[in-house]
Structure formats: C-alpha cells, structure tokens
CSV table of C-alpha atoms and ligand atoms in Angstrom, one decimal:
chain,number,residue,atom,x,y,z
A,10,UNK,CA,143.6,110.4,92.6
A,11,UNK,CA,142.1,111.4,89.0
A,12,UNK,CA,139.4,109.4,88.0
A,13,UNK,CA,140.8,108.1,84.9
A,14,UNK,CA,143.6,106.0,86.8
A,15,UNK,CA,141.3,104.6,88.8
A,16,UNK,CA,140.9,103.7,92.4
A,17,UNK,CA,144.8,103.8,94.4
A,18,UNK,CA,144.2,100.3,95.8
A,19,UNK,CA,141.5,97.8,96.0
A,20,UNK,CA,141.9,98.4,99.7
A,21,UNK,CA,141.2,102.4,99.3
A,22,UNK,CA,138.6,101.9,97.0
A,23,UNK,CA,137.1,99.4,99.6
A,24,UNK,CA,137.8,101.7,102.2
A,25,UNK,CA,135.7,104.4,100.5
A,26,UNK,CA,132.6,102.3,99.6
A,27,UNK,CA,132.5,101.9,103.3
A,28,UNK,CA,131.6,105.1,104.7
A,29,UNK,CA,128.0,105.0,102.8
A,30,UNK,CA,126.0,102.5,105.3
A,31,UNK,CA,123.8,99.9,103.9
A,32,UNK,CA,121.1,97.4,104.9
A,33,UNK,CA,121.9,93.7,105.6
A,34,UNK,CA,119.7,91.2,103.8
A,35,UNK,CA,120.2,87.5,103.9
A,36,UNK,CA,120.0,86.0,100.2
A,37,UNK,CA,118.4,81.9,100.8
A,38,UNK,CA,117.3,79.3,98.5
A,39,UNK,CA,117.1,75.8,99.2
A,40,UNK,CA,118.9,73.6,97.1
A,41,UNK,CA,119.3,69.7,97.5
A,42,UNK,CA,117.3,69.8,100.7
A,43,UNK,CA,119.5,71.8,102.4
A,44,UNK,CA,119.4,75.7,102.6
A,45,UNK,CA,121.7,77.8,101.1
A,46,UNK,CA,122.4,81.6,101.7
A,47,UNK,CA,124.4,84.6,101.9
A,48,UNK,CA,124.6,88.3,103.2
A,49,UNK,CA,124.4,91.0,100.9
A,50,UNK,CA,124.8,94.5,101.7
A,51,UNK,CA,124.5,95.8,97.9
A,52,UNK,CA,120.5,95.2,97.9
A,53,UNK,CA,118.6,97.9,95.6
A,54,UNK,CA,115.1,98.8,94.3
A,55,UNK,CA,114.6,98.7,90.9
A,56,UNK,CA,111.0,98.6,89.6
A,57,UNK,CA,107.7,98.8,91.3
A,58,UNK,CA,105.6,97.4,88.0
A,59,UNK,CA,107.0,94.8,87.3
A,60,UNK,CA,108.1,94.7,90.7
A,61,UNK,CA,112.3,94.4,90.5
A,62,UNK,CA,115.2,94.2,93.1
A,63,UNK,CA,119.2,93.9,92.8
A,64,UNK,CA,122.0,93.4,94.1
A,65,UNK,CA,125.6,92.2,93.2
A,66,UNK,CA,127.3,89.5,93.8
A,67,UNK,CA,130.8,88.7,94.0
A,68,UNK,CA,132.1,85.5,91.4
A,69,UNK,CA,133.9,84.0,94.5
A,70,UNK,CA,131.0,83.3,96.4
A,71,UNK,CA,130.3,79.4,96.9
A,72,UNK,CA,126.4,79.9,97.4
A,73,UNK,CA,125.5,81.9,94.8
A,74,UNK,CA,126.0,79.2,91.8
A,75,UNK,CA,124.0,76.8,94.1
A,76,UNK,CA,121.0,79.9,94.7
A,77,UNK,CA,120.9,80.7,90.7
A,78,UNK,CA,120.8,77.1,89.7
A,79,UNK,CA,117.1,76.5,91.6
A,80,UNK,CA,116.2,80.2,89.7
A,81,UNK,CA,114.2,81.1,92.6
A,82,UNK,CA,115.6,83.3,95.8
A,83,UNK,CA,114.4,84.2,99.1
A,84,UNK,CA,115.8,88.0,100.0
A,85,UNK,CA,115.9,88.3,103.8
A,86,UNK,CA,115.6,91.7,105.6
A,87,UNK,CA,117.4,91.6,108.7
A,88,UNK,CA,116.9,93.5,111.9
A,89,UNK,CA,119.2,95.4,113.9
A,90,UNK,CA,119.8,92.5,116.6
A,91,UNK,CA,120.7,90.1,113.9
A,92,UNK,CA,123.9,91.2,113.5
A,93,UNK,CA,124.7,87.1,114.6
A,94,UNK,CA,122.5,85.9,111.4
A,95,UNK,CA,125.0,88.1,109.3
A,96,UNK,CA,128.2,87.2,110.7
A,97,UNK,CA,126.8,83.3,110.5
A,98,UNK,CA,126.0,83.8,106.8
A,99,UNK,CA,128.6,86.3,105.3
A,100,UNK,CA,131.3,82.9,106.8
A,101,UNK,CA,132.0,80.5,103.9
A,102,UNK,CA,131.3,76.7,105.2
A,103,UNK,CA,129.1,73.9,104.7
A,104,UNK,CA,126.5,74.5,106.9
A,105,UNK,CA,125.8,78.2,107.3
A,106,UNK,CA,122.5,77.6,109.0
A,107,UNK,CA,123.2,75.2,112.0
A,108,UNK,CA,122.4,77.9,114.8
A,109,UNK,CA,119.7,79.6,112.7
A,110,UNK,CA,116.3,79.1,113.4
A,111,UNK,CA,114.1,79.1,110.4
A,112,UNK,CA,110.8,78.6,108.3
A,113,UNK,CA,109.6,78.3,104.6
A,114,UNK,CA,108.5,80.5,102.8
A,115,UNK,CA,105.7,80.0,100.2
A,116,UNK,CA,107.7,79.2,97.2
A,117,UNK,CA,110.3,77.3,99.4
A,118,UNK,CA,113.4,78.9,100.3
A,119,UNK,CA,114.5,79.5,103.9
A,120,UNK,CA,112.9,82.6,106.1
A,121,UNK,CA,115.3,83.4,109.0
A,122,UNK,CA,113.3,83.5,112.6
A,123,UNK,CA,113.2,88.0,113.3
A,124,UNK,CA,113.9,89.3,109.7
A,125,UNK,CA,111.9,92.3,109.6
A,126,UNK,CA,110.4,91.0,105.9
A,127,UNK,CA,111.4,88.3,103.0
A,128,UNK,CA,110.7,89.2,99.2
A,129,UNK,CA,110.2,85.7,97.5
A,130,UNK,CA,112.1,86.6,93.9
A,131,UNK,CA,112.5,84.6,91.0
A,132,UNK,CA,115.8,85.0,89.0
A,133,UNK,CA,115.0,87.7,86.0
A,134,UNK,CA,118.6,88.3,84.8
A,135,UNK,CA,122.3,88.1,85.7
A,136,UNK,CA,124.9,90.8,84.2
A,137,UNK,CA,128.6,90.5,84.4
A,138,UNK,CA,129.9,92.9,85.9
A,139,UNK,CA,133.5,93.0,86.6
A,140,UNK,CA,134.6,91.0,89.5
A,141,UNK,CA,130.9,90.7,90.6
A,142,UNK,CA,127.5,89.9,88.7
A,143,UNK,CA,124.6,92.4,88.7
A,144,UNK,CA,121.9,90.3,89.8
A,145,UNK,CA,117.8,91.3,88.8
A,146,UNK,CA,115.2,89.6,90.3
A,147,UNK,CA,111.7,89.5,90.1
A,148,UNK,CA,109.7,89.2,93.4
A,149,UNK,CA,106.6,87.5,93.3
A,150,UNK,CA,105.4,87.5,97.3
A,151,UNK,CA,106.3,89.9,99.8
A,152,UNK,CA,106.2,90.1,103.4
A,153,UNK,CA,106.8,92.8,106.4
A,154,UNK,CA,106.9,90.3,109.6
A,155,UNK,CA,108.1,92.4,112.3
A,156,UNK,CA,108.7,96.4,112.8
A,157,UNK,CA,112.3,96.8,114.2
A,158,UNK,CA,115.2,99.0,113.5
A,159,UNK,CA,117.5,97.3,110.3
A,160,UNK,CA,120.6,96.0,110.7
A,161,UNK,CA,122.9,98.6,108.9
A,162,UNK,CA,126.7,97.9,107.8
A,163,UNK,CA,129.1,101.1,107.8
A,164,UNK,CA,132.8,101.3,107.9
A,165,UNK,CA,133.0,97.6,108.6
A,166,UNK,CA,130.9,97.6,112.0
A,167,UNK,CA,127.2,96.2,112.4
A,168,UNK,CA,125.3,99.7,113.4
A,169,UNK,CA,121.6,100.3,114.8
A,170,UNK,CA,119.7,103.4,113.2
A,171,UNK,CA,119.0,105.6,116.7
A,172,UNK,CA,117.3,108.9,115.2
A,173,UNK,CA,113.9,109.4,117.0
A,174,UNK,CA,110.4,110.4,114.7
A,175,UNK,CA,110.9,114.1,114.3
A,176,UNK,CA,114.6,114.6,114.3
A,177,UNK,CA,115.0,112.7,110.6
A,178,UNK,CA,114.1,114.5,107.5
A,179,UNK,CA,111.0,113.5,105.1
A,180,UNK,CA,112.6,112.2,101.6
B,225,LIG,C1,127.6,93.3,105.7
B,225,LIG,C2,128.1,92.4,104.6
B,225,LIG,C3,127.6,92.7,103.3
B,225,LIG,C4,128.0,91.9,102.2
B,225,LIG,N1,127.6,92.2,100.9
B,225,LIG,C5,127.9,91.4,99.9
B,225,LIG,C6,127.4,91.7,98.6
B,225,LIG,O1,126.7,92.6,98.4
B,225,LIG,N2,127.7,90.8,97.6
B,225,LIG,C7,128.5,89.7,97.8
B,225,LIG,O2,128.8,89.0,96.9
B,225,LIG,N3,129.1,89.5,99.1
B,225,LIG,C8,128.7,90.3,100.1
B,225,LIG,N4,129.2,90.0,101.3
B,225,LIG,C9,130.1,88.9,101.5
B,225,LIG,C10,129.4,87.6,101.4
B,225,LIG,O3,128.3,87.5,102.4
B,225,LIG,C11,130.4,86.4,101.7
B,225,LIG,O4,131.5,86.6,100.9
B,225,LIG,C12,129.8,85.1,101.3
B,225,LIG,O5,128.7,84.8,102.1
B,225,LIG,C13,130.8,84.0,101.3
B,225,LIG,O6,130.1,82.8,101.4
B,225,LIG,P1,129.8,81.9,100.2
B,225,LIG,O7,131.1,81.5,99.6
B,225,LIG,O8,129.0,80.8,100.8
B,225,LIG,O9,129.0,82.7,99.2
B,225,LIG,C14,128.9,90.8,102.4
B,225,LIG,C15,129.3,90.5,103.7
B,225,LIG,C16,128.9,91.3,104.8
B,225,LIG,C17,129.3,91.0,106.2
C-alpha cells in the first residue's frame, strides 16, 4: 500500500504496530480517594535534563481525564510475571484495583506491589494527536524496586525477554 493512501485498515495498521514489542507500564493517580490507572504500552524517553517521559493515550479512555485532572501521575514499570496487573488494568470498570495489592508513593498516587520501578511525573503538556493525545510528563522521583525481566507486549501476547548476558548486543 503507498504511503500516501494511507494504512489498508485500522486493523492492518494495528496489525503492523504489533510486531515491534513494547514495555508494559501501569499509568496511576489517585483521584477522589480512590486509585485510578491504566496500561500503556507506548511509554518513551524524552529528556534526561529536564528529566521528560511520554506516552499516548487514546481519547476513549475513562481514566485518563480523571489522571490529568489531579496533574500529577504515577508511571508503573511492570515485571514480566505481572502480566495479571496488565490485563486487570488495560479492562475498563469501576474498580480496576480490587485484586491489586498496592502502596503510595511519595507524591501520592498508587505503586503496584512487584513493579520493577515507578517514576513519580507531574503533567508538563498534553498534544492532540489524532485519535490519541501525546502526553509529556515531568518526573520528579524515581525509583528501581526490584531487578526482574519486564513485562513485554508483542503481537498481542504478554512475552518474557529470555536472552542470557552475552548473547544480546551492547547498544
Ligand atoms: C499491552 C497494552 C498496552 C496498551 N497501551 C496503551 C497506550 O499506550 N495508550 C492507551 O491509551 N491505551 C493503551 N492500552 C489500552 C488501555 O490500557 C485501555 O484501553 C484502558 O485501560 C481502558 O480503560 P479506561 O477506560 O479505564 O482508561 C493498552 C493495553 C494493553 C493491554
């Protein structure tokens, strides 16, 4: 298909993005009392100084307007065995954390129980950006908890990374 028509399908386009894998993180805020969260698998690095992270987010989620409205974001690094946490919080409903175990972090938003690290953010900026918004934030308190494999998300399964040190190549 030429590029200037575009994608065949929504499907095949969807299809495509999923043979690059990507991490899982958990996106949690606490809003009314109550935490709030969802899965994200288009989490990027932006800037070391200031220190800057992304990810989109699609304009039909239900949490996200309830995250952005306390400016302030929890991003959740999950590990390969929590593959439960992400199928728990990628599921629309009214209480997405009733089998998750979970602490507070220092500015207050939920920190899932065997995430592998949490980036306390505060909301920098919001782009739109087609069906999604491009999301900035700025992370003011990091974290590494635990050293696991990632969870990774490829071709719409939950994968484990299973290369040994030594067979992987150096960036
Ligand atoms: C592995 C995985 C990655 C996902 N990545 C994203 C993402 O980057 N952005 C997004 O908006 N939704 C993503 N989703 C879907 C949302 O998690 C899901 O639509 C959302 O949690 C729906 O609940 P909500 O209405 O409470 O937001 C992903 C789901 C899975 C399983």
């Amino acid at each position: 298909m030429p590029h200037d028509e575009g994608p065949a399908t929504t499907d095949d386009f969807r299809l495509l993005l999923g043979h690059i894998p990507t991490g899982v993180v958990a996106v949690t805020a606490t809003r009314d009392n109550r935490p709030v969260g969802l899965v994200v698998g288009s989490f990027f690095s932006i800037s070391l100084r200031p220190p800057l992270i992304g990810f989109g987010v699609n304009n039909t989620s239900s949490s996200w307007p309830l995250i952005s409205a306390g400016h302030t974001f929890c991003v959740n690094v999950l590990a390969a065995d929590q593959d439960d946490v992400s199928r728990a919080l990628a599921t629309a409903g009214p209480d997405k954390f009733a089998n998750l175990r979970w602490h507070t972090s220092e500015a207050g938003s939920p920190v899932i129980d065997g995430a592998l690290a949490y980036l306390d953010c505060d909301l920098h900026t919001s782009h739109n950006a087609g069906d999604h918004q491009l999301i900035i934030g700025l992370v003011h308190c990091f974290h590494h908890l635990r050293s696991a494999a990632p969870l990774v998300f490829y071709r719409r399964e939950y994968w484990s990374l299973s290369s040994t040190p030594g067979s992987r190549h150096r960036a």
